[in-house]
Short mmCIF file of C-alpha atoms in Angstrom, two decimals:
data_model
loop_
_atom_site.label_atom_id
_atom_site.label_comp_id
_atom_site.label_asym_id
_atom_site.label_seq_id
_atom_site.Cartn_x
_atom_site.Cartn_y
_atom_site.Cartn_z
CA UNK A 1 71.47 -41.45 -69.35
CA UNK A 2 74.62 -40.51 -67.69
CA UNK A 3 75.34 -41.91 -64.45
CA UNK A 4 75.48 -39.43 -61.36
CA UNK A 5 78.39 -37.90 -59.58
CA UNK A 6 79.11 -39.30 -56.11
CA UNK A 7 78.60 -35.40 -55.28
CA UNK A 8 74.22 -36.00 -57.06
CA UNK A 9 74.06 -39.32 -54.90
CA UNK A 10 75.18 -36.89 -51.66
CA UNK A 11 72.29 -34.81 -51.91
CA UNK A 12 69.91 -37.42 -53.30
CA UNK A 13 70.85 -38.51 -49.69
CA UNK A 14 70.41 -36.01 -47.97
CA UNK A 15 66.20 -34.94 -49.69
CA UNK A 16 65.67 -38.47 -49.10
CA UNK A 17 67.24 -38.24 -45.08
CA UNK A 18 65.41 -34.73 -45.02
CA UNK A 19 61.75 -36.79 -46.29
CA UNK A 20 62.44 -40.09 -44.31
CA UNK A 21 63.31 -37.81 -40.47
CA UNK A 22 60.58 -35.87 -41.04
CA UNK A 23 58.23 -38.74 -40.91
CA UNK A 24 59.98 -41.05 -38.74
CA UNK A 25 62.52 -39.04 -36.89
CA UNK A 26 65.88 -39.68 -35.79
CA UNK A 27 65.59 -43.17 -34.11
CA UNK A 28 62.84 -43.90 -36.42
CA UNK A 29 64.57 -43.94 -39.27
CA UNK A 30 66.46 -46.45 -40.57
CA UNK A 31 69.31 -45.88 -43.38
CA UNK A 32 68.02 -48.62 -45.51
CA UNK A 33 64.89 -46.51 -45.95
CA UNK A 34 67.79 -43.96 -47.18
CA UNK A 35 69.63 -46.06 -49.30
CA UNK A 36 66.16 -47.37 -51.01
CA UNK A 37 64.38 -44.14 -51.76
CA UNK A 38 67.42 -43.19 -52.90
CA UNK A 39 67.77 -46.43 -55.07
CA UNK A 40 71.00 -47.03 -53.85
CA UNK A 41 72.86 -50.37 -50.95
CA UNK A 42 73.19 -50.10 -47.92
CA UNK A 43 77.42 -50.26 -47.86
CA UNK A 44 77.76 -47.53 -50.95
CA UNK A 45 75.20 -45.07 -48.79
CA UNK A 46 78.08 -45.33 -45.66
CA UNK A 47 81.14 -44.14 -48.39
CA UNK A 48 79.22 -41.15 -48.61
CA UNK A 49 78.14 -40.31 -45.47
CA UNK A 50 80.57 -42.29 -41.74
CA UNK A 51 76.68 -43.08 -40.47
CA UNK A 52 73.76 -42.31 -39.59
CA UNK A 53 73.91 -39.13 -37.67
CA UNK A 54 76.27 -37.76 -40.10
CA UNK A 55 73.21 -38.26 -42.11
CA UNK A 56 71.10 -36.20 -39.87
CA UNK A 57 73.56 -33.90 -40.05
CA UNK A 58 73.94 -33.06 -43.34
CA UNK A 59 69.99 -32.79 -43.73
CA UNK A 60 68.96 -31.24 -40.77
CA UNK A 61 72.51 -28.44 -41.50
CA UNK A 62 70.26 -28.14 -44.96
CA UNK A 63 66.61 -28.05 -43.67
CA UNK A 64 67.23 -25.43 -42.18
CA UNK A 65 70.16 -23.37 -43.92
CA UNK A 66 67.08 -23.67 -46.67
CA UNK A 67 64.38 -22.13 -44.71
CA UNK A 68 68.00 -18.93 -43.65
CA UNK A 69 68.39 -18.77 -47.57
CA UNK A 70 64.32 -18.48 -47.91
CA UNK A 71 63.38 -16.50 -45.65
CA UNK A 72 66.88 -13.98 -46.79
CA UNK A 73 64.71 -13.69 -50.11
CA UNK A 74 61.71 -13.11 -48.80
CA UNK A 75 62.40 -9.97 -47.43
CA UNK A 76 65.34 -8.95 -49.30
CA UNK A 77 63.65 -4.99 -50.73
CA UNK A 78 61.39 -4.81 -47.24
CA UNK A 79 61.23 -0.51 -46.17
CA UNK A 80 60.83 -2.23 -42.87
CA UNK A 81 61.28 -4.72 -39.94
CA UNK A 82 57.68 -4.56 -39.50
CA UNK A 83 57.54 -5.07 -43.34
CA UNK A 84 60.20 -7.50 -43.27
CA UNK A 85 58.38 -9.87 -40.54
CA UNK A 86 55.59 -9.49 -42.96
CA UNK A 87 57.41 -11.35 -46.37
CA UNK A 88 59.09 -13.75 -43.86
CA UNK A 89 55.45 -15.29 -42.57
CA UNK A 90 54.68 -15.44 -45.67
CA UNK A 91 56.99 -17.27 -46.66
CA UNK A 92 56.67 -19.26 -44.25
CA UNK A 93 53.23 -20.11 -44.64
CA UNK A 94 52.97 -20.63 -48.16
CA UNK A 95 56.75 -21.57 -49.59
CA UNK A 96 57.59 -23.56 -46.87
CA UNK A 97 57.52 -27.97 -48.22
CA UNK A 98 55.81 -28.89 -44.88
CA UNK A 99 57.52 -32.36 -44.92
CA UNK A 100 59.95 -29.82 -43.86
CA UNK A 101 58.25 -27.85 -41.06
CA UNK A 102 57.35 -31.84 -40.13
CA UNK A 103 61.50 -31.95 -39.46
CA UNK A 104 62.42 -29.09 -38.29
CA UNK A 105 60.63 -30.58 -35.44
CA UNK A 106 62.58 -33.81 -35.91
CA UNK A 107 65.60 -31.89 -35.27
CA UNK A 108 64.73 -30.48 -31.80
CA UNK A 109 63.66 -34.17 -30.64
CA UNK A 110 66.22 -35.30 -31.99
CA UNK A 111 69.31 -33.06 -30.43
CA UNK A 112 67.49 -33.22 -26.66
CA UNK A 113 67.30 -37.00 -27.10
CA UNK A 114 70.64 -37.11 -27.64
CA UNK A 115 71.63 -34.21 -24.66
CA UNK A 116 69.89 -36.71 -22.66
CA UNK A 117 71.71 -40.06 -23.76
CA UNK A 118 75.47 -38.12 -23.32
CA UNK A 119 76.50 -36.23 -26.23
CA UNK A 120 76.54 -32.89 -26.58
CA UNK A 121 78.54 -32.90 -29.77
CA UNK A 122 75.21 -33.42 -31.68
CA UNK A 123 73.42 -31.09 -29.96
CA UNK A 124 76.47 -28.87 -30.08
CA UNK A 125 76.66 -28.46 -34.13
CA UNK A 126 73.30 -28.22 -35.18
CA UNK A 127 72.89 -25.21 -32.36
CA UNK A 128 75.53 -23.86 -34.04
CA UNK A 129 73.83 -23.81 -37.28
CA UNK A 130 70.76 -22.83 -35.60
CA UNK A 131 72.08 -20.01 -33.93
CA UNK A 132 73.23 -18.69 -37.71
CA UNK A 133 69.76 -19.21 -39.05
CA UNK A 134 68.11 -17.35 -35.86
CA UNK A 135 71.02 -14.07 -36.49
CA UNK A 136 69.70 -14.15 -39.68
CA UNK A 137 65.97 -13.50 -38.56
CA UNK A 138 66.89 -11.39 -35.74
CA UNK A 139 68.77 -8.92 -37.99
CA UNK A 140 66.45 -9.01 -40.66
CA UNK A 141 63.84 -7.96 -38.13
CA UNK A 142 65.98 -4.74 -37.37
CA UNK A 143 67.75 -6.90 -34.05
CA UNK A 144 64.78 -6.28 -31.40
CA UNK A 145 64.72 -8.90 -29.67
CA UNK A 146 60.77 -8.21 -28.77
CA UNK A 147 60.60 -9.24 -32.34
CA UNK A 148 62.74 -12.38 -33.07
CA UNK A 149 61.10 -13.98 -30.23
CA UNK A 150 57.85 -12.64 -31.53
CA UNK A 151 58.53 -14.40 -34.21
CA UNK A 152 60.15 -17.55 -33.25
CA UNK A 153 57.07 -17.63 -31.36
CA UNK A 154 54.44 -17.84 -34.56
CA UNK A 155 56.96 -20.43 -36.33
CA UNK A 156 56.85 -22.74 -33.80
CA UNK A 157 53.04 -22.62 -33.12
CA UNK A 158 53.01 -23.32 -36.75
CA UNK A 159 55.35 -25.52 -36.72
CA UNK A 160 53.41 -27.82 -34.53
CA UNK A 161 49.87 -26.97 -35.69
CA UNK A 162 51.55 -28.64 -38.95
CA UNK A 163 52.14 -31.83 -36.18
CA UNK A 164 49.46 -32.04 -34.78
CA UNK A 165 47.90 -32.19 -38.46
CA UNK A 166 44.78 -29.09 -38.25
CA UNK A 167 43.89 -28.84 -41.59
CA UNK A 168 44.36 -24.91 -42.73
CA UNK A 169 41.20 -24.58 -42.71
CA UNK A 170 40.49 -25.13 -39.07
CA UNK A 171 39.75 -22.06 -36.97
CA UNK A 172 43.33 -22.51 -35.11
CA UNK A 173 44.73 -20.72 -37.79
CA UNK A 174 42.07 -17.97 -37.82
CA UNK A 175 45.20 -15.48 -36.00
CA UNK A 176 48.20 -16.15 -38.85
CA UNK A 177 48.40 -12.92 -40.66
CA UNK A 178 48.92 -13.84 -43.76
CA UNK A 179 46.85 -14.01 -47.47
CA UNK A 180 48.81 -17.09 -48.51
CA UNK A 181 46.91 -20.29 -47.65
CA UNK A 182 49.29 -23.69 -45.99
#
């Protein structure tokens, strides 16, 4: 069996970190848990990334990028911004890993925590990535501010309901216009 390259290991670390941070958040996740999940030592982990914050930032940027790309792919060929809205909503509800949605919530909490502690660079980095995501949705929706705001509001509600553990058949989901299950 061929050995993994450093880049392949780095990718494994990002994937493992997304999963671990989704469950435990930034402060509740140890680099030891990430290293264990990947099957590497902590010293090796720190040869790939300079520290826990760098791992979190790489995972957060990847999470946001993957969701942005999911939306862009979902609305290709949409005849109108309204159709793009529905296509992206369907993809978000049906094709996004719930763990990834939980990680998004953890990203927002980690930024708020870092800001409160005076670390503004951490938040700036994630805001830049999130803004690319926001802009992509905004353009897909015809650059309509109201539509974009409503789309993001629904997305945040979806993340919140998942984080709270409401099952797919619960009445709180009844107002979503989708044919795909959660």
